[in-house]
Each structure stands twice: as C-alpha cells, then as structure tokens.
mmCIF file of C-alpha atoms and ligand atoms in Angstrom:
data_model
loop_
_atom_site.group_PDB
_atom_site.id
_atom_site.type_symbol
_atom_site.label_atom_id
_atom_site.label_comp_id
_atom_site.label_asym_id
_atom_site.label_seq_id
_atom_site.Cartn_x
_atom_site.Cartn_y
_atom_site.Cartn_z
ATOM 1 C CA UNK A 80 47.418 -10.497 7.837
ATOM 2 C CA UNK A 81 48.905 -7.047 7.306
ATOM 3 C CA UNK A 82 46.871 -3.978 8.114
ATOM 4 C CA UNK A 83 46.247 -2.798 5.308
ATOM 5 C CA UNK A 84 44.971 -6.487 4.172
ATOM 6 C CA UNK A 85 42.892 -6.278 7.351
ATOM 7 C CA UNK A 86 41.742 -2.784 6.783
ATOM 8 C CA UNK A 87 40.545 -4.089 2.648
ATOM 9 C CA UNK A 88 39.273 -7.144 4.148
ATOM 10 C CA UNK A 89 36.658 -5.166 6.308
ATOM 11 C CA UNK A 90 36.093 -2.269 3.271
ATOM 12 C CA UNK A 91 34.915 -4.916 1.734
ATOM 13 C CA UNK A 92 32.593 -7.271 4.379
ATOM 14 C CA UNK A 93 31.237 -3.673 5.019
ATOM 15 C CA UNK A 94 30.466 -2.943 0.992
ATOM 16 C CA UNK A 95 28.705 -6.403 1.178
ATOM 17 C CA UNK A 96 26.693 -5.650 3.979
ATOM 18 C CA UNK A 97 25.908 -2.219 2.194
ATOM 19 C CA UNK A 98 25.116 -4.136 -0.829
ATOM 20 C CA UNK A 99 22.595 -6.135 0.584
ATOM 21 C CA UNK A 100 20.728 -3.718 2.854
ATOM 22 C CA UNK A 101 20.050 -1.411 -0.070
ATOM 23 C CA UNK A 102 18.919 -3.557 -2.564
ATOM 24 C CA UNK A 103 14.590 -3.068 -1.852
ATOM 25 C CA UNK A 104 15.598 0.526 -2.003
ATOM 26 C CA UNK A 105 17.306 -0.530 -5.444
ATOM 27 C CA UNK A 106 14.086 -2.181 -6.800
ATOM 28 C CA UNK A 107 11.739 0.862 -6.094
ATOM 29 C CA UNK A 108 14.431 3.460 -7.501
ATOM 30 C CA UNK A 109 15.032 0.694 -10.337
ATOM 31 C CA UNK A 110 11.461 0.145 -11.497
ATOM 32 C CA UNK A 111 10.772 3.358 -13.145
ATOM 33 C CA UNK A 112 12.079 6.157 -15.482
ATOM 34 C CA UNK A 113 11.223 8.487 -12.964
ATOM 35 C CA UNK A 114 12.458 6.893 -10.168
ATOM 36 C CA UNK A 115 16.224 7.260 -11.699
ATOM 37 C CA UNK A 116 17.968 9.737 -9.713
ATOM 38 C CA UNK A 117 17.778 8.761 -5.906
ATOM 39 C CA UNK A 118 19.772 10.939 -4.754
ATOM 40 C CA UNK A 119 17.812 13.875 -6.208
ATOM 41 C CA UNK A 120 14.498 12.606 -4.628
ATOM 42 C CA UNK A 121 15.936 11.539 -1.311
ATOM 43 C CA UNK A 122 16.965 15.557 -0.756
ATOM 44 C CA UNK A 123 13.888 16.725 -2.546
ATOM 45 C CA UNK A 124 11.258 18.055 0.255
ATOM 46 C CA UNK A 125 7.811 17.508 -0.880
ATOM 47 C CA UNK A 126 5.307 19.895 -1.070
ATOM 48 C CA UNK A 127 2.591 19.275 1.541
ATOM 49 C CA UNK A 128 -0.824 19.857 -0.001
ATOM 50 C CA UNK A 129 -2.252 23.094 1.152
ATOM 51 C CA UNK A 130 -4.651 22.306 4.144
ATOM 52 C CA UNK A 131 -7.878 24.648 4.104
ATOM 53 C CA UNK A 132 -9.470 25.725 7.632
ATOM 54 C CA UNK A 133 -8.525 22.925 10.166
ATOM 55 C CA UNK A 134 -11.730 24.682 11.998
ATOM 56 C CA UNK A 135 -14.461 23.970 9.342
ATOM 57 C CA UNK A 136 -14.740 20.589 9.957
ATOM 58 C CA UNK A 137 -16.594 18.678 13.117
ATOM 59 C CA UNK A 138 -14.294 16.131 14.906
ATOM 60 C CA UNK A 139 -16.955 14.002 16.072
ATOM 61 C CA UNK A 140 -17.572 11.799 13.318
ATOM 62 C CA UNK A 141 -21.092 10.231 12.713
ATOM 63 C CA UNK A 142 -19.904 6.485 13.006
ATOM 64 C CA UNK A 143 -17.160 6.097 14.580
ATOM 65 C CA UNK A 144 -17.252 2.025 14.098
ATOM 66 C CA UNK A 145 -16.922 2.479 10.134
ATOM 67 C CA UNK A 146 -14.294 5.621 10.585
ATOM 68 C CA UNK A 147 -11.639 3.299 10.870
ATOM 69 C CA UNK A 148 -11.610 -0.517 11.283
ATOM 70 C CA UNK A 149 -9.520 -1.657 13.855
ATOM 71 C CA UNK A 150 -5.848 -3.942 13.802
ATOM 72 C CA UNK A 151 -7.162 -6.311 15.349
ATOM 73 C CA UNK A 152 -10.316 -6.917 13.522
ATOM 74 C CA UNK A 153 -9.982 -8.759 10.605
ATOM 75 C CA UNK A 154 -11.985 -7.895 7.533
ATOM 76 C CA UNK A 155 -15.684 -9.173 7.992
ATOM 77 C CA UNK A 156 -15.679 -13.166 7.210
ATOM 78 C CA UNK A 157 -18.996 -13.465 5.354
ATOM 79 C CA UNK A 158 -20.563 -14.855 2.701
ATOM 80 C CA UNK A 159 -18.677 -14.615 -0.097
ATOM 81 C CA UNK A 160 -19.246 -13.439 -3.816
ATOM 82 C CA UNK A 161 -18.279 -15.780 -6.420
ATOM 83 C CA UNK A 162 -20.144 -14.046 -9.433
ATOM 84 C CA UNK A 163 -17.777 -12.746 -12.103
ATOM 85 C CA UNK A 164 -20.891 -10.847 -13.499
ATOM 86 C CA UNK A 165 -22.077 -7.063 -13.253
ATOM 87 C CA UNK A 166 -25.392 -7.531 -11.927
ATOM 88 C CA UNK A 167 -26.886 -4.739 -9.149
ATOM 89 C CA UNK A 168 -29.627 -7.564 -7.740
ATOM 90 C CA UNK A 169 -29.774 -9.687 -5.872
ATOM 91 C CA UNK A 170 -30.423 -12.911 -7.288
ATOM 92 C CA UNK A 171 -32.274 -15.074 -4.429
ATOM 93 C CA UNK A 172 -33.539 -17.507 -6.601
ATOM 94 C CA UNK A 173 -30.042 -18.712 -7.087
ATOM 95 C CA UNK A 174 -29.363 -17.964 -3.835
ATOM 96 C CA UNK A 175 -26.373 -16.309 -4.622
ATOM 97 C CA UNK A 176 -24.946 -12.514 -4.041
ATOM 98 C CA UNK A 177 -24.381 -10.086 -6.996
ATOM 99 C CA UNK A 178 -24.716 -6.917 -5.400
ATOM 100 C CA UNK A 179 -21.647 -4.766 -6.100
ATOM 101 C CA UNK A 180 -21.248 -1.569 -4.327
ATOM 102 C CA UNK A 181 -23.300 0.843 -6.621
ATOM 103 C CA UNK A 182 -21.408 1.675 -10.087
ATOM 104 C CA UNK A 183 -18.717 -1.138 -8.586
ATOM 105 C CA UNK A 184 -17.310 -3.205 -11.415
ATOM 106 C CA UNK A 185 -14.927 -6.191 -12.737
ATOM 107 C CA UNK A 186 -13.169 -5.332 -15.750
ATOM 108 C CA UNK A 187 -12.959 -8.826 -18.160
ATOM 109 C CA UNK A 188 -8.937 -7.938 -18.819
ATOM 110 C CA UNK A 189 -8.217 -6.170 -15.647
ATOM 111 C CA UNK A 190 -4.946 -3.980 -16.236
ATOM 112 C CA UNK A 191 -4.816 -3.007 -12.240
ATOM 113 C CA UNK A 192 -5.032 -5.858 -10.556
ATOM 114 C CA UNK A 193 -1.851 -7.373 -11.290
ATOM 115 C CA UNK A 194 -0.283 -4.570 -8.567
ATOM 116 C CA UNK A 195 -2.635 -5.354 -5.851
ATOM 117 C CA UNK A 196 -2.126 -7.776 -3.314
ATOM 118 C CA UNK A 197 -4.035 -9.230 -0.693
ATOM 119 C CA UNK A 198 -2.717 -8.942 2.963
ATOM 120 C CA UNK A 199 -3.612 -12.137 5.084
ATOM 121 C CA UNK A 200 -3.809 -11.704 8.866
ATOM 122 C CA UNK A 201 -3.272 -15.202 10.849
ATOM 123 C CA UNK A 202 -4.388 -18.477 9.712
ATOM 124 C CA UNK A 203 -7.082 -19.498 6.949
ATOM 125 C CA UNK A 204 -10.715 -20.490 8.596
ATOM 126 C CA UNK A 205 -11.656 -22.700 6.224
ATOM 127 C CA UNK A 206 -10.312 -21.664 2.690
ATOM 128 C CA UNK A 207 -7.907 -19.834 0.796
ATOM 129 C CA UNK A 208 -8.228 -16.497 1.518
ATOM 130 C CA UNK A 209 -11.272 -16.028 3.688
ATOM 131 C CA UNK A 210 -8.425 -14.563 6.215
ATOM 132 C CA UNK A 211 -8.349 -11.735 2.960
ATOM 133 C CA UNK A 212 -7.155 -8.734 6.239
ATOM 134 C CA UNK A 213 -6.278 -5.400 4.175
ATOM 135 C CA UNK A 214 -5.267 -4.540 0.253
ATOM 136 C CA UNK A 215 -2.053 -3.300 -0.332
ATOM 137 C CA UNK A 216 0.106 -2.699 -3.240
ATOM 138 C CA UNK A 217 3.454 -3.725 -4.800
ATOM 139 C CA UNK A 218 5.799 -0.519 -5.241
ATOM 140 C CA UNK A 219 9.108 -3.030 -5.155
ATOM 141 C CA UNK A 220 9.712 -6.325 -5.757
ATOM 142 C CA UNK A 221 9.918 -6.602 -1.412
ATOM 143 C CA UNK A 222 7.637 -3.708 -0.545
ATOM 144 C CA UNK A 223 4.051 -3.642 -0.462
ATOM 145 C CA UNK A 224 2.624 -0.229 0.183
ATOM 146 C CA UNK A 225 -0.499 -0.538 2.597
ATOM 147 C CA UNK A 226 -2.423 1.313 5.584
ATOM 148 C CA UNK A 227 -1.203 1.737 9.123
ATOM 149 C CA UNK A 228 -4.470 0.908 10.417
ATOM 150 C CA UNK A 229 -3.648 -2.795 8.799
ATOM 151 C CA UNK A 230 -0.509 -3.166 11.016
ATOM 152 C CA UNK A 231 -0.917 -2.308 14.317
ATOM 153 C CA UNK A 232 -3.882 -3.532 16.789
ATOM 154 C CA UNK A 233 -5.918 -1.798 19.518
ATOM 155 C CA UNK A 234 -3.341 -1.355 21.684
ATOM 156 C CA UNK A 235 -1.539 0.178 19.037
ATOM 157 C CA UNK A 236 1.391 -2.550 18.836
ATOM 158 C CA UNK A 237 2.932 -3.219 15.769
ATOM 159 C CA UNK A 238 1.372 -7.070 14.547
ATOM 160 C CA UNK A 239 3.908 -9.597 14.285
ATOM 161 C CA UNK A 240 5.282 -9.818 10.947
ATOM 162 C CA UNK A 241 4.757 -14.158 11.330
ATOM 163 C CA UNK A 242 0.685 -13.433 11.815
ATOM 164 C CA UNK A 243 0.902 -11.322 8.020
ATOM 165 C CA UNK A 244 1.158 -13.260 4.715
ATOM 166 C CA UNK A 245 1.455 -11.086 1.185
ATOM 167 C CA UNK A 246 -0.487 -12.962 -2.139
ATOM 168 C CA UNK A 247 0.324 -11.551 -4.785
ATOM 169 C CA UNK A 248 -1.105 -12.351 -8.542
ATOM 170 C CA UNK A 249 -4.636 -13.613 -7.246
ATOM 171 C CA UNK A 250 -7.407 -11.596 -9.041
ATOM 172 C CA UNK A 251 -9.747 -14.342 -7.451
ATOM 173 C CA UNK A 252 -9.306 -13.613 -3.393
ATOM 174 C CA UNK A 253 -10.145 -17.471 -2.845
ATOM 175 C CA UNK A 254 -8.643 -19.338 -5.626
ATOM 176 C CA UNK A 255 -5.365 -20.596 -5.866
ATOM 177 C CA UNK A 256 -3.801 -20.578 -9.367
ATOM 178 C CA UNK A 257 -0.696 -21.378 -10.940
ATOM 179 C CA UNK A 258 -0.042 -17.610 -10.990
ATOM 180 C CA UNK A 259 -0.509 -16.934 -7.035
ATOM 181 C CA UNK A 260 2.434 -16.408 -5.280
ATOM 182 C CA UNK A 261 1.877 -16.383 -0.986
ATOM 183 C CA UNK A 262 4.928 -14.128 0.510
ATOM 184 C CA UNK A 263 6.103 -14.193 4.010
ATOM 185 C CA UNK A 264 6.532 -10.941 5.518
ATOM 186 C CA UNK A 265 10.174 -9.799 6.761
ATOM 187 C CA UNK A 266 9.427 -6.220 8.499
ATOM 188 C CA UNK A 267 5.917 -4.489 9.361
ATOM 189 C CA UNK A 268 6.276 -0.873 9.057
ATOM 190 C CA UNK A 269 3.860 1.083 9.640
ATOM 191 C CA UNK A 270 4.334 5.154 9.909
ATOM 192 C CA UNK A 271 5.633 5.749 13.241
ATOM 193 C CA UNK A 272 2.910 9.006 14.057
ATOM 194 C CA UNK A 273 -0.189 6.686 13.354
ATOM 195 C CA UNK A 274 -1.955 6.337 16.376
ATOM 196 C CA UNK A 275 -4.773 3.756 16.955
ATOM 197 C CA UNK A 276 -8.315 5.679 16.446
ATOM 198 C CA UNK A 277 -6.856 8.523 14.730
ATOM 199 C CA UNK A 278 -6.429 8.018 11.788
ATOM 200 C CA UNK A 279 -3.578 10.535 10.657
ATOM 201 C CA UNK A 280 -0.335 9.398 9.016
ATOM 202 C CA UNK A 281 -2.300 5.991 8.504
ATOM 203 C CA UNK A 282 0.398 4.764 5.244
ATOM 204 C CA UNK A 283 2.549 1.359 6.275
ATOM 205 C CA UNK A 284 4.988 -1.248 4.597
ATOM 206 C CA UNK A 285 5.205 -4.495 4.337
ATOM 207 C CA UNK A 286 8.951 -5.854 3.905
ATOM 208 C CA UNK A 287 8.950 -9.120 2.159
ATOM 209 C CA UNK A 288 11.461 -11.623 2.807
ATOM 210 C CA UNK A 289 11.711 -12.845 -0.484
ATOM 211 C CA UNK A 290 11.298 -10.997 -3.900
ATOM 212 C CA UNK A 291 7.860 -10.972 -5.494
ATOM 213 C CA UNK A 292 8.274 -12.693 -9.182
ATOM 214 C CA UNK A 293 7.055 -10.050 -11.513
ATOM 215 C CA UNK A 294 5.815 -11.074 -15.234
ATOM 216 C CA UNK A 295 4.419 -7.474 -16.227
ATOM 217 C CA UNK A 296 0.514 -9.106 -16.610
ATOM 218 C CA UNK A 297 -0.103 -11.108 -12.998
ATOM 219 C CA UNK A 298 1.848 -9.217 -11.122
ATOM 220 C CA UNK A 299 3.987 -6.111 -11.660
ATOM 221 C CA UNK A 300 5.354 -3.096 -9.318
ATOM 222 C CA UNK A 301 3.725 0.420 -9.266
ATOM 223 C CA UNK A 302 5.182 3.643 -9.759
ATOM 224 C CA UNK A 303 4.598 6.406 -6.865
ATOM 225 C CA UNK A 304 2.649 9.580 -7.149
ATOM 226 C CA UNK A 305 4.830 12.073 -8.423
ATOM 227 C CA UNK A 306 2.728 15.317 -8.214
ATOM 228 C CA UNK A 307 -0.051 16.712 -5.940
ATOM 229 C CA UNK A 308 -2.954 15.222 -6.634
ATOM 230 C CA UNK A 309 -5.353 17.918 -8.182
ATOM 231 C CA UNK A 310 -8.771 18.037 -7.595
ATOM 232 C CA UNK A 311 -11.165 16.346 -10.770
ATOM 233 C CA UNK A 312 -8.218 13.929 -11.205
ATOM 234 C CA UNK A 313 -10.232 10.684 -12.090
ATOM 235 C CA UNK A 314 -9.053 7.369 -10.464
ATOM 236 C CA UNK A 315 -9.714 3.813 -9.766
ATOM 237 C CA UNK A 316 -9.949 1.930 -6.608
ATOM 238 C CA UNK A 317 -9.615 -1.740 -6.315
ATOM 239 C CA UNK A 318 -9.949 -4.241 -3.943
ATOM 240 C CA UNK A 319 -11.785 -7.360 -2.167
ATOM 241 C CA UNK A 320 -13.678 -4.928 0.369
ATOM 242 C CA UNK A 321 -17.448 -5.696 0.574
ATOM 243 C CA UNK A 322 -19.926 -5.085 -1.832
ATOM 244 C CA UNK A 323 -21.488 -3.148 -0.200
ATOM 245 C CA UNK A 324 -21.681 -1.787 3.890
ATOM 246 C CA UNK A 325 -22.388 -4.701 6.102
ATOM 247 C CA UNK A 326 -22.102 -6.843 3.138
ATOM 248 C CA UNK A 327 -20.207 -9.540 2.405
ATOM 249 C CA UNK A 328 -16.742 -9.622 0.919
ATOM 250 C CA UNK A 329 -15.997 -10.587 -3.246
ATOM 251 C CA UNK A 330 -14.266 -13.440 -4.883
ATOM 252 C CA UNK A 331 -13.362 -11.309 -7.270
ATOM 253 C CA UNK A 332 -11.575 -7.952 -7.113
ATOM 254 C CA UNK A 333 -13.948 -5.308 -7.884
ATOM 255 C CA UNK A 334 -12.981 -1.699 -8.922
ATOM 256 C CA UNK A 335 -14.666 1.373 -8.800
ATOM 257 C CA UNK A 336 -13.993 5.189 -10.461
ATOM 258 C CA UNK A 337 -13.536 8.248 -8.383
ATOM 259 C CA UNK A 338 -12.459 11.631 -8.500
ATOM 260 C CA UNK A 339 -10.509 13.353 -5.899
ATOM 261 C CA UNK A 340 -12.417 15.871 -4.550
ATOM 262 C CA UNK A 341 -11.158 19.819 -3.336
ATOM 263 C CA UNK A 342 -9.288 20.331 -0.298
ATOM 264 C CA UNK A 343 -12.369 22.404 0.582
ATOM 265 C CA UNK A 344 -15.005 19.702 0.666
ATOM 266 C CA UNK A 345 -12.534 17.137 1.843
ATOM 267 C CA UNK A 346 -12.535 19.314 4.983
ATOM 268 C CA UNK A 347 -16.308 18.576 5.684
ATOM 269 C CA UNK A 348 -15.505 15.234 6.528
ATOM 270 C CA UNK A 349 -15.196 14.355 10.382
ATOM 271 C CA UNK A 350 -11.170 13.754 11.070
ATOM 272 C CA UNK A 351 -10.119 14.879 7.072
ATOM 273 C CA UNK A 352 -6.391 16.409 7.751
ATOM 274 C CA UNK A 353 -2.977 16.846 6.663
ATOM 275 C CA UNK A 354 -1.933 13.963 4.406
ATOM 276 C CA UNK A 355 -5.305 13.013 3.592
ATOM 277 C CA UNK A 356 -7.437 13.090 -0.203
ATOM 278 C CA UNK A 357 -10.437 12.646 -0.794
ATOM 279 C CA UNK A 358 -12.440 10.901 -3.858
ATOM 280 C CA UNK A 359 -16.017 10.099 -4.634
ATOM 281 C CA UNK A 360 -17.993 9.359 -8.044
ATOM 282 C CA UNK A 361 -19.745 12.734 -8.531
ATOM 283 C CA UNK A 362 -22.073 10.691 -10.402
ATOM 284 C CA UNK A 363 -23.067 8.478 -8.070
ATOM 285 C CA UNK A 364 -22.137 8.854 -4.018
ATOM 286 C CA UNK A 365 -22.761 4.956 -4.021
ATOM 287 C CA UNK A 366 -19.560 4.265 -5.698
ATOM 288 C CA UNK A 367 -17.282 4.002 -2.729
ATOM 289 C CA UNK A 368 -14.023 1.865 -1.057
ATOM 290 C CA UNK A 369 -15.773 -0.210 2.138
ATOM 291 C CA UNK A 370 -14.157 -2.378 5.038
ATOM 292 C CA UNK A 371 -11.278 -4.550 3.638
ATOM 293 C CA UNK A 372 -10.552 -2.374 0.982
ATOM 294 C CA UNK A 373 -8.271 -0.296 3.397
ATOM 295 C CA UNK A 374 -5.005 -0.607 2.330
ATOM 296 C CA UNK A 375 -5.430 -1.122 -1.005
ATOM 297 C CA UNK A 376 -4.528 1.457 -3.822
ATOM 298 C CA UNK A 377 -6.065 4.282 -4.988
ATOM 299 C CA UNK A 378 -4.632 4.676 -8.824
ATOM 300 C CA UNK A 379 -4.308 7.402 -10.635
ATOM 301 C CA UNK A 380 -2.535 7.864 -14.256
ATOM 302 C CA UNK A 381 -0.934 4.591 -14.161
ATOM 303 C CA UNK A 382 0.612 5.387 -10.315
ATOM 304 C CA UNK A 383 -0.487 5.086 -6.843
ATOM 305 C CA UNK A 384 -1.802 8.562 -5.639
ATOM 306 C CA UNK A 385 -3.629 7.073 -2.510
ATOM 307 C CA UNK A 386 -3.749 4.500 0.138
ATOM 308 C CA UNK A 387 -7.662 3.411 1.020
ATOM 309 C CA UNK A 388 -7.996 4.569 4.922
ATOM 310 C CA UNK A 389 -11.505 5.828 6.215
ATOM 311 C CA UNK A 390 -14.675 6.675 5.584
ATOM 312 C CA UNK A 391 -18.411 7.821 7.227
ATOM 313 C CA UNK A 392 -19.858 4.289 6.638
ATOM 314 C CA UNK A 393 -19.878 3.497 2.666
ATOM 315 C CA UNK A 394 -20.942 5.099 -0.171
ATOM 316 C CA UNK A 395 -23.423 7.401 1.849
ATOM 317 C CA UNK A 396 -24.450 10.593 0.397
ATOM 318 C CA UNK A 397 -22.810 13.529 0.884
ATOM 319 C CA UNK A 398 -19.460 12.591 2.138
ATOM 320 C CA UNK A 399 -16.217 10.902 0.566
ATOM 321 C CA UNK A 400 -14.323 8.229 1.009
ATOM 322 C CA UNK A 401 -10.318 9.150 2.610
ATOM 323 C CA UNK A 402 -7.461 8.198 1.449
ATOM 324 C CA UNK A 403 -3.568 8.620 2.479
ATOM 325 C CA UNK A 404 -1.771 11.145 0.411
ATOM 326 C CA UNK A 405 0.765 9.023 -1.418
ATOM 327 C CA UNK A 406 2.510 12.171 -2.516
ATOM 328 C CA UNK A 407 2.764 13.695 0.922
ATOM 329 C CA UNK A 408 4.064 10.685 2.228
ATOM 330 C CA UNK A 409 6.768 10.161 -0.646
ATOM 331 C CA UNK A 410 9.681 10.585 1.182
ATOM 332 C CA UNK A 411 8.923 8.627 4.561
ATOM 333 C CA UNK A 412 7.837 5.785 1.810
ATOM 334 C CA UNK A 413 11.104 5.869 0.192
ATOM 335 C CA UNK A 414 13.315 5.994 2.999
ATOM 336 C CA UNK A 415 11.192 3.180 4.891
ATOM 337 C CA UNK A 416 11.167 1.030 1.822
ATOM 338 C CA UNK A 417 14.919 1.147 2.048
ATOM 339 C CA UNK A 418 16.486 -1.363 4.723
ATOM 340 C CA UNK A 419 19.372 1.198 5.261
ATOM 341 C CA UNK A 420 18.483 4.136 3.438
ATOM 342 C CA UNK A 421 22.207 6.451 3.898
ATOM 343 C CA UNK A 422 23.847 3.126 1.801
ATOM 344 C CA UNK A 423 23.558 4.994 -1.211
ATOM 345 C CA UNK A 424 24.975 8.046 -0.219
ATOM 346 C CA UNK A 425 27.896 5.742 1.267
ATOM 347 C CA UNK A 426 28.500 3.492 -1.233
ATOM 348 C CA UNK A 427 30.418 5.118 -4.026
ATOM 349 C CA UNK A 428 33.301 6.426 -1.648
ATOM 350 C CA UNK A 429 33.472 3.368 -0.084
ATOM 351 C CA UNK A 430 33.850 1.523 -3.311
ATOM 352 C CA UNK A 431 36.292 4.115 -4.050
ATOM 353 C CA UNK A 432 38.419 3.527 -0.721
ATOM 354 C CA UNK A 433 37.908 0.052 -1.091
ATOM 355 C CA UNK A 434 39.600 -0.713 -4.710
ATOM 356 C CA UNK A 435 42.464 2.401 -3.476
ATOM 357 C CA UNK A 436 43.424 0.201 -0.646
ATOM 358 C CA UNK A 437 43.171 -3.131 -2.824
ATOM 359 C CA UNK A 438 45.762 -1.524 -4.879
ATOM 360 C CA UNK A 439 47.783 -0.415 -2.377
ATOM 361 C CA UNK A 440 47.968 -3.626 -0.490
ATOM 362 C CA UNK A 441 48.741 -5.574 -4.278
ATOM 363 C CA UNK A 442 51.331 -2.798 -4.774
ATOM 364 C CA UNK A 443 52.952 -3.110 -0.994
HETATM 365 N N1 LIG B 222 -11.291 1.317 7.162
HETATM 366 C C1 LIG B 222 -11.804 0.458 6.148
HETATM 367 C C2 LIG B 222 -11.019 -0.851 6.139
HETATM 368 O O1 LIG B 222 -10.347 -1.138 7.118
HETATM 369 C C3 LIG B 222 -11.907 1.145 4.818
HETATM 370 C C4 LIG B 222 -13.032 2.056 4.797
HETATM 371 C C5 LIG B 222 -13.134 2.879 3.591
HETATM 372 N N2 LIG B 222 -14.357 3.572 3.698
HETATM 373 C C6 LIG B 222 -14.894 4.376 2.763
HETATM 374 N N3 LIG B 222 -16.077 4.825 2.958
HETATM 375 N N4 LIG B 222 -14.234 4.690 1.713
HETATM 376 O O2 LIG B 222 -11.157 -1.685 5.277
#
C-alpha cells in the first residue's frame, strides 16, 4: 500500500471511530429546535444563578437521614400502592393504601411520564420493579439525566454500571407491558465534584448501551432548560417516590405541582447552594418530592429545569424541597452526554482532509 493509501486508509478508520463516539451527543443536539447549533452552545458559558448570602443559612440540617438518601440504599421496599385513584384516606377496610403525598396526583392521560424512567439498582426481590432505585429522565435516545446521589455509594465509588438497569415507557413501576423497554447501562456518570453526604453538584448520567425506542406517547426525549429558572415558575414533579414520608412506594407514577421558590428563601434551607433550586406548592407545603423520587425530573415549560436531590424530611412546613439546577449544569450535561465531546469540532476538517487525500491518491 502506498502512503498516501495508508495515510486515507487511517483518515478514514479515524472518521469512523469519530462517527461513532459522537453519535449520543448527536441525539441530544438532534432532538430539538433549540438544540441546533452545537457548536454555539458548547462555547456558550452559562450564567450561574446569582447565589444570595452563603452565611444566612444553618449547615446543620434538622434530619440529616432524609437530607440525602444514600448510594447504597435502595429506595424503601414497602408496601406498594396499586390504586390508580385520587383518594387522600386511607382505606383500611380494603386494606389497601391510597394516601398520596398531600395535593399528589395521577393524571388519566399523563403527558410527562413518557420521559421518565425508572432506574433499577441490582436484582428484582420478588417482582418487577420493587428494585424501583432512583427516577431519571431521557434527554437522548442513550442518556438518561439523573442524580449523583443515585450513582455512587457510601464510600463514594462510582456503582457498577452491570448492578443499574434503565425502564423506560412503564407508567406502572411494577407492570410489565408491551410498551416497557428494560435498558442495560453502558457508562455511570455521575458529576465528578459530588461528594457522598454533601450534596452539591449532585446531577449524573446514565449511558445506555443501546438506543431507547422512542414513539413520541410511551416514551420520548426531553429538551434541557434553556434559561434561569425564575422564581413563581410553576412545575411538575413526577415519580414513584413514596406517598408520603416513611410511606410506602406507588404503582403508579404520581405527580405533583410546584413553584420554584426565590434564591432568598431557598437559602433558609440547611446545605441550599450553588447549583441548587428550590420548589414547593405555596398552597400546600404537603405537596412535596420524597425518597425514590431523587433523580427524577423536575419539568418546567415542556423541559427539564431540575433534577429531584434533597430535602428536610417531606412535605414539612416551612421548608422546600431541592433540586439540581439543570441550567447551571448545562454544559457539564452536554459535554458528559457526549462519548467524545471535541468530535464535532474535529470532524468537518477531517472529512475535508480525508476526501482531499482520496482524490489525491485516485489522481496519483
Ligand atoms: N433524596 C431523596 C431520594 O433519594 C429525595 C428526597 C427529596 N426530598 C424532598 N423533600 N423533596 O429519593
């Protein structure tokens, strides 16, 4: 082989291997109008959200146990809810649990669901889903946006990715339909400043190995926050988290309306910082995110503005429920949810290089 043949032949296994380390990076860019230029949002620099006093707020929170559930404790396996009515009693004749977390709902045509997905952690008990770990969203077709906190255990080790499985298209948490599709996780991600017990920078990924099959009604991709969230911005939370604190976890996804709150009250809560909203029904403090919710999305205008993360127990008065700042964490999300994230940039010369030399070589 001549050298310039040699020199083509490697352009190209090179494009190839370009090609296919870019493409989850492709599907996020891909699945939106405003995700079209990439190269404009890889340089842009995001504005961080303007902290208020980082001395106004006590760092000793008042339950430490509910602040942040742990890696290595799997949501609480407990009785579960398989009513798919609104009901706030509890029904003992029946023996059966209908208490929703206060102002906690199921929408009959649920319009969010299809973009969450339930992270499993190891092997089922003793059904389908009762190892339900951590919500998480699909913002590609291989990336599921979820929390640190889901990823990593105590000793603050990434989980294997073999332990994690991804269902997607599974409004019922233990039923297995013909929509359901169970993923097997490539790459575990989560933000490389999360620490275990802190609970800053707590926003994670979960590579897939294989695409998730999208149908635009059981499961479909969501678009990233694309502004600062402002304060009386009303969202949605949704999720197989329990009912209520110490309760026991749904059937059924459940979903609940908040507002993010100021900066200003955010920063009453024990450990509220940088990268960190806040959102609570100002109606009713019992509407709240609980234990395996975290993870899950926080939507807001048809996007994902936040990732669920802490909280002083659930849907206690006077305090808020946290959540990861999707925004402020836009660019590490983008450039994590790309498997080699300078491809782009090195793509079009290469291509360029590539067909000069092909035509060279034919010409030689
Ligand atoms: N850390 C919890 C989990 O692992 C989520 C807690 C959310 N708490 C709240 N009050 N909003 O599932």
């Amino acid at each position: 082989m001549g050298v310039s043949k040699f020199y083509v032949y490697n352009l190209l296994v090179l494009l190839l291997f370009v090609e296919q380390s870019v493409s989850g990076y492709d599907q996020l860019w891909n699945n939106d109008n405003e995700f079209a230029s990439r190269e404009r949002n890889c340089r842009t620099l995001y504005k961080r959200r303007s902290a208020a006093s980082m001395n106004s707020f006590s760092m000793a929170p008042s339950d430490m146990s509910q602040v942040h559930a742990r890696g290595d404790e799997p949501a609480p396996k407990t009785q579960s809810d398989n009513s798919s009515q609104n009901s706030d009693t509890n029904d003992k004749d029946k023996g059966e649990f209908h208490f929703l977390v206060t102002g906690g709902y199921r929408h009959e045509n649920d319009d969010l669901v299809k973009f969450l997905v339930s992270i499993r952690h190891g092997k089922t008990y003793k059904f389908f889903g009762d190892n339900h770990y951590c919500g998480g969203c699909l913002i590609s077709k291989t990336v599921v946006l979820t929390a640190a906190h889901c990823l990593v255990n105590s000793k603050n080790q990434v989980m294997s990715s073999r332990r994690f499985k991804v269902v997607a298209g599974t409004p019922r948490r233990l039923l297995e339909t013909s929509n359901t599709q169970e993923l097997q996780v490539k790459e575990v991600k989560p933000h490389e400043n999360y620490i275990d017990d802190a609970v800053h920078d707590d926003v994670g990924l979960l590579i897939l190995q294989d695409k998730v099959q999208t149908d635009g009604s059981t499961v479909d991709i969501i678009p990233l926050a694309d502004e600062d969230p402002p304060a009386g911005l009303e969202c949605t939370i949704i999720g197989w988290g329990v009912i209520f604190e110490g309760g026991p976890l749904p059937d059924e996804a459940v979903r609940a309306d908040l507002t993010i709150l100021s900066n200003d009250y955010c920063y009453t809560i024990s450990e509220f910082g940088t990268g960190m909203i806040c959102a609570s029904n100002p109606e009713n403090f019992e509407v709240d995110s609980c234990q395996g919710d975290s993870g899950g999305p926080l939507f807001c205008e048809g996007k994902v503005f936040g990732v669920v993360s802490f909280g002083e127990g659930c849907g206690r008065p006077d305090t808020a429920g946290v959540y990861a700042d999707v925004y402020y964490y836009r660019e590490w999300i983008e450039l994590n949810a790309a498997t080699c994230p300078l491809a782009s940039w090195f793509r079009l010369p290469l291509i360029t290089l590539a067909m000069q030399q092909a035509l060279r070589a034919h010409c030689l």
